[in-house]
PDB file of C-alpha atoms in Angstrom:
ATOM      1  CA  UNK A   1     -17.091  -0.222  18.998  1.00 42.00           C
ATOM      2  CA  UNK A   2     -20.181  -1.754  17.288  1.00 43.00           C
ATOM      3  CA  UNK A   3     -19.960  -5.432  16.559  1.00 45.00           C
ATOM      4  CA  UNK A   4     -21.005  -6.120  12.707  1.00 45.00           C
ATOM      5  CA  UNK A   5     -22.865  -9.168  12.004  1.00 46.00           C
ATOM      6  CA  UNK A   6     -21.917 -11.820   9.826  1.00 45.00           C
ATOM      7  CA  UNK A   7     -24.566 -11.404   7.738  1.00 47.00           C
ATOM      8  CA  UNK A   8     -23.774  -7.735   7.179  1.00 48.00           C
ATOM      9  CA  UNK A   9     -20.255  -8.906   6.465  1.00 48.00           C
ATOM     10  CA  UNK A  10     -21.411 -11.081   3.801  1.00 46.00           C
ATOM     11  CA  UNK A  11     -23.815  -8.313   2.332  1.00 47.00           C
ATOM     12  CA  UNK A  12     -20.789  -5.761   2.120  1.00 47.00           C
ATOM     13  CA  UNK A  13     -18.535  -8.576   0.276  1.00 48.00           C
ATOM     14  CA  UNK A  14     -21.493  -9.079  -2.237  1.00 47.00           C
ATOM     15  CA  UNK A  15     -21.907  -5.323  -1.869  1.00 48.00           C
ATOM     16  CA  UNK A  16     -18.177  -4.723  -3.477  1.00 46.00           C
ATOM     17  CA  UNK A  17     -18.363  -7.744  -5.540  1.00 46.00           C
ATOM     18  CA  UNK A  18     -21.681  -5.718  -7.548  1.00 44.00           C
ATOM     19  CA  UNK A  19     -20.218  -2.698  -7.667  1.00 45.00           C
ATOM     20  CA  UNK A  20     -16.411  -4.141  -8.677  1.00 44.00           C
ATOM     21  CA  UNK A  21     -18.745  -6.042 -11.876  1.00 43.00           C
ATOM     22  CA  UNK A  22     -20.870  -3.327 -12.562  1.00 44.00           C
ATOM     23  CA  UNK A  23     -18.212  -1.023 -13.411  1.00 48.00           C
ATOM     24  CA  UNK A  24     -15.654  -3.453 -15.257  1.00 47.00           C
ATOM     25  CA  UNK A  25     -14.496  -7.188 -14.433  1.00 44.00           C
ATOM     26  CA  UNK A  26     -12.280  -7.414 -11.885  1.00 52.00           C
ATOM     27  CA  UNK A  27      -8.398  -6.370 -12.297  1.00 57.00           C
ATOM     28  CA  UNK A  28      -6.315  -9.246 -10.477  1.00 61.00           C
ATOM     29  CA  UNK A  29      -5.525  -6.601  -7.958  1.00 60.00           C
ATOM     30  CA  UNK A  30      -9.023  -6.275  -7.257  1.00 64.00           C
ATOM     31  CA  UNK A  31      -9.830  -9.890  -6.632  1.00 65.00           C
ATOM     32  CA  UNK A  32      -6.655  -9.925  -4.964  1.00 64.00           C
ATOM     33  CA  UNK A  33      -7.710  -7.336  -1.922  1.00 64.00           C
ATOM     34  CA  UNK A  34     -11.301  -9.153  -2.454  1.00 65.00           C
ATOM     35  CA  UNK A  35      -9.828 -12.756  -1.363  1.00 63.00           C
ATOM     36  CA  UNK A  36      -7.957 -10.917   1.142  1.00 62.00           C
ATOM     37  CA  UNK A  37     -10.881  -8.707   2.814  1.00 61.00           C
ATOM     38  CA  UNK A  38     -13.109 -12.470   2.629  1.00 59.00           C
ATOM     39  CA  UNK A  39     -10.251 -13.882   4.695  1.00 53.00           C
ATOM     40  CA  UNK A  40      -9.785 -10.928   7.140  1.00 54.00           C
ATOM     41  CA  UNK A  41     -13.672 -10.868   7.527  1.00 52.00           C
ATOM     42  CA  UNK A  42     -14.114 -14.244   8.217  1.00 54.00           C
ATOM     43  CA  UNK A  43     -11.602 -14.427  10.683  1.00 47.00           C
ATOM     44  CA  UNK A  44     -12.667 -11.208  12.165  1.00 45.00           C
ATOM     45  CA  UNK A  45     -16.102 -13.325  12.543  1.00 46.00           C
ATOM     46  CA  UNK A  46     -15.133 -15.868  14.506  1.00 43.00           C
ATOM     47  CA  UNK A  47     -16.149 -14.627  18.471  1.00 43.00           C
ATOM     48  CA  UNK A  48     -12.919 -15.072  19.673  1.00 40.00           C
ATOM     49  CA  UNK A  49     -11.204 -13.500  17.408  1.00 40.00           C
ATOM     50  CA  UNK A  50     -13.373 -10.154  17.694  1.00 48.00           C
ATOM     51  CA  UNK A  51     -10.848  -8.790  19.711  1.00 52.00           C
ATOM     52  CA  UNK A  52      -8.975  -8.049  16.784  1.00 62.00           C
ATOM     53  CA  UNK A  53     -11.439  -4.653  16.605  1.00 63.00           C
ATOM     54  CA  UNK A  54      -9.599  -3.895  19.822  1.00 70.00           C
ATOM     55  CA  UNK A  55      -6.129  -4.713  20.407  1.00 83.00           C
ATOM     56  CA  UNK A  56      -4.660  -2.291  18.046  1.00 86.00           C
ATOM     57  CA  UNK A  57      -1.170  -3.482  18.721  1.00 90.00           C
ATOM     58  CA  UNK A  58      -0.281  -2.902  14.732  1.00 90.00           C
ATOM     59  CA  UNK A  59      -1.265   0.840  14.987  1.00 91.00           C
ATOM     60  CA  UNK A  60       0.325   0.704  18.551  1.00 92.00           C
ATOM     61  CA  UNK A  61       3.993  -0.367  17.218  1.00 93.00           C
ATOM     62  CA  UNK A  62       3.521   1.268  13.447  1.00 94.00           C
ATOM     63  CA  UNK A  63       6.083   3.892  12.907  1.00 94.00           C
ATOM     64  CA  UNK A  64       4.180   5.462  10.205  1.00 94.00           C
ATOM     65  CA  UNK A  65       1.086   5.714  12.854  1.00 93.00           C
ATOM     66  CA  UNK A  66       3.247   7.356  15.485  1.00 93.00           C
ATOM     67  CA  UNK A  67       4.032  10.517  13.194  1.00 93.00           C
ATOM     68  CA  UNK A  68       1.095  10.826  11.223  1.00 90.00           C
ATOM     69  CA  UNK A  69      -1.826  11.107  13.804  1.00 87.00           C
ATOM     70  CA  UNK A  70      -4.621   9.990  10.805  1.00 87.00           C
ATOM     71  CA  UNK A  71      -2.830   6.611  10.524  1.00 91.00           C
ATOM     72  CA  UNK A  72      -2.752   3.443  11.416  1.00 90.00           C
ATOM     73  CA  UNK A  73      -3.102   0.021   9.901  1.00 88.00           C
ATOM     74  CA  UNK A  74      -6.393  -0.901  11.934  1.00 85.00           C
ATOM     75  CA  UNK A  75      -7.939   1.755  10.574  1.00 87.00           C
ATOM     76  CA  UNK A  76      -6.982   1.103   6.950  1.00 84.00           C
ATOM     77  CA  UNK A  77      -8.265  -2.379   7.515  1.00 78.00           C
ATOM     78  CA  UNK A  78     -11.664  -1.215   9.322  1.00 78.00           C
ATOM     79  CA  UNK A  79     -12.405   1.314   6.745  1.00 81.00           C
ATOM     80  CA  UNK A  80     -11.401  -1.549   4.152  1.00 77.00           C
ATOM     81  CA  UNK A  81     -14.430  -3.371   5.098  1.00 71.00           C
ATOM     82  CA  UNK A  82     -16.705  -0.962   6.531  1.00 75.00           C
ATOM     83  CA  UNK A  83     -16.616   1.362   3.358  1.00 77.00           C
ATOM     84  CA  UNK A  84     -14.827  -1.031   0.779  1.00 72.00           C
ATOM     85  CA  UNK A  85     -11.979  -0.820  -1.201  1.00 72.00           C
ATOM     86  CA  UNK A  86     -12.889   2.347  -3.222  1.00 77.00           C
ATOM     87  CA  UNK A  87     -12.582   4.431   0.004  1.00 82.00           C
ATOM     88  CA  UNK A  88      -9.374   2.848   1.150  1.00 82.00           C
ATOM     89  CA  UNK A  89      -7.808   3.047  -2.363  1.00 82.00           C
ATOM     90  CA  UNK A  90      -8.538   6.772  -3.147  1.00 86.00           C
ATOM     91  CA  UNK A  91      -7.356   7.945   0.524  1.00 88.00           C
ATOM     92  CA  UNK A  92      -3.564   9.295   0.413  1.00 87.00           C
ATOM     93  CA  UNK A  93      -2.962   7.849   3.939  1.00 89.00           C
ATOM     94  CA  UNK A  94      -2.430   4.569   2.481  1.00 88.00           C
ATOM     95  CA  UNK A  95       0.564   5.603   1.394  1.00 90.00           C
ATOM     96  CA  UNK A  96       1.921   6.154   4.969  1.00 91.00           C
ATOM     97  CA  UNK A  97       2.506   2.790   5.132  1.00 91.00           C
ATOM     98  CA  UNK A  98       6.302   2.236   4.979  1.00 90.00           C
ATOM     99  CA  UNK A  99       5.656  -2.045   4.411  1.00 90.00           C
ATOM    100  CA  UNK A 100       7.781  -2.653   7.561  1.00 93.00           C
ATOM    101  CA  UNK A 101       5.736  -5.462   8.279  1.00 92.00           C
ATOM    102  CA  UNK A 102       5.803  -4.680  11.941  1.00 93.00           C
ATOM    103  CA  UNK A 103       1.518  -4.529  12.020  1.00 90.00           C
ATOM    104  CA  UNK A 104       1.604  -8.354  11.239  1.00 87.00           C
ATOM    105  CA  UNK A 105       4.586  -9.221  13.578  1.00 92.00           C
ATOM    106  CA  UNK A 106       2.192  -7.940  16.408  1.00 91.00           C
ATOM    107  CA  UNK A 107      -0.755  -9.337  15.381  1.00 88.00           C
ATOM    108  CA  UNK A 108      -2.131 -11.994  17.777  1.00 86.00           C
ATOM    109  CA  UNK A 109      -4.383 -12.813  15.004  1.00 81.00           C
ATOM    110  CA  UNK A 110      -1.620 -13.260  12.247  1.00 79.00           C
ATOM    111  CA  UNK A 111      -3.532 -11.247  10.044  1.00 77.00           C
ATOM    112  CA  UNK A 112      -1.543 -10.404   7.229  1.00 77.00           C
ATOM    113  CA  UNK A 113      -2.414  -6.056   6.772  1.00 80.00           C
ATOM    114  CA  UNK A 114       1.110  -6.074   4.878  1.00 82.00           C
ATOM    115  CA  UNK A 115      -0.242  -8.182   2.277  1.00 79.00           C
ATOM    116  CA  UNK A 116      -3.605  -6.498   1.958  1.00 78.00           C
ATOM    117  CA  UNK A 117      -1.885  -2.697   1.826  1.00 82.00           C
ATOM    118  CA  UNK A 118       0.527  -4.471  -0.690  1.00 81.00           C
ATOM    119  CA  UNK A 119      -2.698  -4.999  -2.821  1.00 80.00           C
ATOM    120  CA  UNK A 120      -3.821  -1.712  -2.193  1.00 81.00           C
ATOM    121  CA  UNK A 121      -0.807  -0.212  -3.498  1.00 83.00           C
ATOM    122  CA  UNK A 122      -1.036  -2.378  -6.547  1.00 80.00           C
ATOM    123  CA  UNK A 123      -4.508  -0.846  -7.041  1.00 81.00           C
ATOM    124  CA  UNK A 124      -4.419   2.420  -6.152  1.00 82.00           C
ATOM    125  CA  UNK A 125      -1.278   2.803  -8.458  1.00 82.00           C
ATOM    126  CA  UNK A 126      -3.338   1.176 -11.291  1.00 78.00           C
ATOM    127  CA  UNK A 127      -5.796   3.407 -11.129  1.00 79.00           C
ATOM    128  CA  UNK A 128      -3.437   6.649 -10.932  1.00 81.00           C
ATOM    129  CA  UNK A 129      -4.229   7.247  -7.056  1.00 84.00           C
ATOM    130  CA  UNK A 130      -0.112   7.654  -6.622  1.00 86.00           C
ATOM    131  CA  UNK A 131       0.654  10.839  -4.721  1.00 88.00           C
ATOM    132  CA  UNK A 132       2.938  13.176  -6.405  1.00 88.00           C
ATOM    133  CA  UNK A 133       5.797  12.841  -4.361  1.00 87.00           C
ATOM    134  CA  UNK A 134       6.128   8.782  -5.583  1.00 86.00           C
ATOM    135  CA  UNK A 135       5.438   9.836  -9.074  1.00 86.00           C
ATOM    136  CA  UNK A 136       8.742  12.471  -8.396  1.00 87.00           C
ATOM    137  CA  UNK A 137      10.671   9.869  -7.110  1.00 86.00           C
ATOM    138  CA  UNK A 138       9.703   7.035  -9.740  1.00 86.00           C
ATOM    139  CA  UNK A 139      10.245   9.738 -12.694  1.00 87.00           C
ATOM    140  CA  UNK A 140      14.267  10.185 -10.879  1.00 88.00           C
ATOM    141  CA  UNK A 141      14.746   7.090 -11.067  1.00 89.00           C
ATOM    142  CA  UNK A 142      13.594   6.240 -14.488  1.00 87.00           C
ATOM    143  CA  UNK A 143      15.647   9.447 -15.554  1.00 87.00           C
ATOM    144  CA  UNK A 144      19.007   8.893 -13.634  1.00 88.00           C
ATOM    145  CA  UNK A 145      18.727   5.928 -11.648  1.00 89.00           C
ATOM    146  CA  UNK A 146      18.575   7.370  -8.657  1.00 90.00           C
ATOM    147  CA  UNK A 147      15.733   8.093  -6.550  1.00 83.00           C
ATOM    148  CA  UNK A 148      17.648  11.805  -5.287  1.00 82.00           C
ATOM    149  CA  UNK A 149      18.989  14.366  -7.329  1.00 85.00           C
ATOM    150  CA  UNK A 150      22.468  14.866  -7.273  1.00 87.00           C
ATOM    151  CA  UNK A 151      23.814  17.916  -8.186  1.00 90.00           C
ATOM    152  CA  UNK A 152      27.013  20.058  -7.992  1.00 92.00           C
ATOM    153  CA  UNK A 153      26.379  20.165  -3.993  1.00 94.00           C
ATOM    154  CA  UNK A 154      26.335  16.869  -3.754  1.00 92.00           C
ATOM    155  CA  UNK A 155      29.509  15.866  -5.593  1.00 92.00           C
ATOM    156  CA  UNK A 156      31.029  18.538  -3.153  1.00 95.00           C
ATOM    157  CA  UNK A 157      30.036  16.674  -0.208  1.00 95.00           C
ATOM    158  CA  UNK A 158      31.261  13.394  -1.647  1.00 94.00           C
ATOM    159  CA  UNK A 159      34.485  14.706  -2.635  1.00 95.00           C
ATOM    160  CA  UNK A 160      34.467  16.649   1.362  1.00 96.00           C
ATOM    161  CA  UNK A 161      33.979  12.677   2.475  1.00 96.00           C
ATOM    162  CA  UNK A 162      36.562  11.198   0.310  1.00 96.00           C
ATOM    163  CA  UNK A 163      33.666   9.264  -1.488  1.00 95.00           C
ATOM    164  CA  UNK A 164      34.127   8.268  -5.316  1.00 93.00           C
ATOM    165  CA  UNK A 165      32.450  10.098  -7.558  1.00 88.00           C
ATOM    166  CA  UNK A 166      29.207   8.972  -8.681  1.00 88.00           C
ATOM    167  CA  UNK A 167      29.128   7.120 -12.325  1.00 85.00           C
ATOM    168  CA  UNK A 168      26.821   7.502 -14.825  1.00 82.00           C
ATOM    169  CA  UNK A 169      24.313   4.561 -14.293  1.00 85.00           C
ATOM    170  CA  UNK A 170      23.134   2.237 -17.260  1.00 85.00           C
ATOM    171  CA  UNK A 171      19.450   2.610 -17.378  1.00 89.00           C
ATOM    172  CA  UNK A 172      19.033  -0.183 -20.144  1.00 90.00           C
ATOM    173  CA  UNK A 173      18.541  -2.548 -17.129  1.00 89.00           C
ATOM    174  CA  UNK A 174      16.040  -0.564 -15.092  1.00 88.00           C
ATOM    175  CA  UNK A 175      13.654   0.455 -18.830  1.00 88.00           C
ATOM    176  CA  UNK A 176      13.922  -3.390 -18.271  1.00 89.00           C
ATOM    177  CA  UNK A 177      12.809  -3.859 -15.151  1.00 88.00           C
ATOM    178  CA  UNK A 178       9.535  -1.008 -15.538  1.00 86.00           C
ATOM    179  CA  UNK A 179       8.346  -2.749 -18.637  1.00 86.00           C
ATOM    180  CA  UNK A 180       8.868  -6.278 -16.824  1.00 87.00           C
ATOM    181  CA  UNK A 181       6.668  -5.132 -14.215  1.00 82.00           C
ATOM    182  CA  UNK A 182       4.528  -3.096 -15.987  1.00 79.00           C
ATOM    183  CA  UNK A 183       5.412  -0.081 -13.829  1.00 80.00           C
ATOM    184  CA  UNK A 184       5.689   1.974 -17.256  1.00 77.00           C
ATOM    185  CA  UNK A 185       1.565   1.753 -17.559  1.00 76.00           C
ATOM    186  CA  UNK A 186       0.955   2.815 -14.363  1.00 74.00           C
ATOM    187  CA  UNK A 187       3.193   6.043 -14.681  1.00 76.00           C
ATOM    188  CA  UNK A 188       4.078   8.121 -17.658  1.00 74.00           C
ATOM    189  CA  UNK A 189       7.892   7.578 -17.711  1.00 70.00           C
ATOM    190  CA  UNK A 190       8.726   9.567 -21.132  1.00 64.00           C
TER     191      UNK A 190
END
């Protein structure tokens, strides 16, 4: 793989950095995965540490990566500062991340992808990149509490299993918790 300057490091940070102020001021996400890409890059500078490019122990041990072929967190992180956030954030595999935290537990490098993909969930989300199957599951639990449906099979099964049935839950607390976090501007939970 083609080793990238520092210098063209530095000219892709001020590359996003325009583009990120030409559009709008910066979200706190945004400076967020900027901090974060500075960090990775200048670690990913340092001679010694340009191994990173190569190891690919996260995407080795990633359980996402080993049933979803166009994954892996090396290559989030690559295209991350090859092509910038915009790419990484609009791309559904993000979302193949399952936050396990197994990428950084096997990083010689301690670099922390979690964090960064953390970010780039925030991000994505704020700008309505959430695939529909999150929305789904965010919208069930909003409307029932739960993030599956249960339904007259269900309460079968539980009642085959000796299980109680399930109650009603109070969704005072988790209107709470949406608002809190401001998870009710990122998706329409009417």
């Amino acid at each position: 793989m083609k080793r990238i300057s520092k210098m063209d490091g530095v000219l892709l940070l001020n590359e996003i950095r325009f583009t990120l102020h030409e559009e709008r001021p910066p979200l706190h996400e945004e400076r967020k995965v900027l901090i974060m890409i500075q960090s990775i890059w200048e670690l990913f500078n340092k001679e010694e540490l340009f191994e990173c490019y190569q190891c690919a122990r996260c995407t080795g041990s990633c359980p996402a990566a080993m049933v979803m072929d166009s994954y892996g967190p090396r290559e989030t992180l690559l295209r991350c500062l090859n092509l910038g956030q915009e790419a990484v954030i609009t791309d559904e595999r993000v979302w193949y991340c399952t936050t396990c935290h197994v990428c950084e537990d096997r990083c010689p490098q301690e670099i922390n992808i979690s964090e960064l993909l953390t970010a780039i969930f925030n991000l994505a989300a704020q700008r309505g990149n959430l695939p529909e199957k999150i929305k789904f599951a965010v919208d069930m639990i909003a409307k029932t509490g739960r993030g599956l449906i249960v339904n007259e099979k269900v309460m079968k099964d539980r009642q085959k299993l000796s299980l109680p049935p399930l109650d009603p839950l109070n969704l005072d607390e988790l209107e709470g918790i949406f608002k809190k976090t401001g998870l009710h501007e990122v998706i329409d939970l009417s």
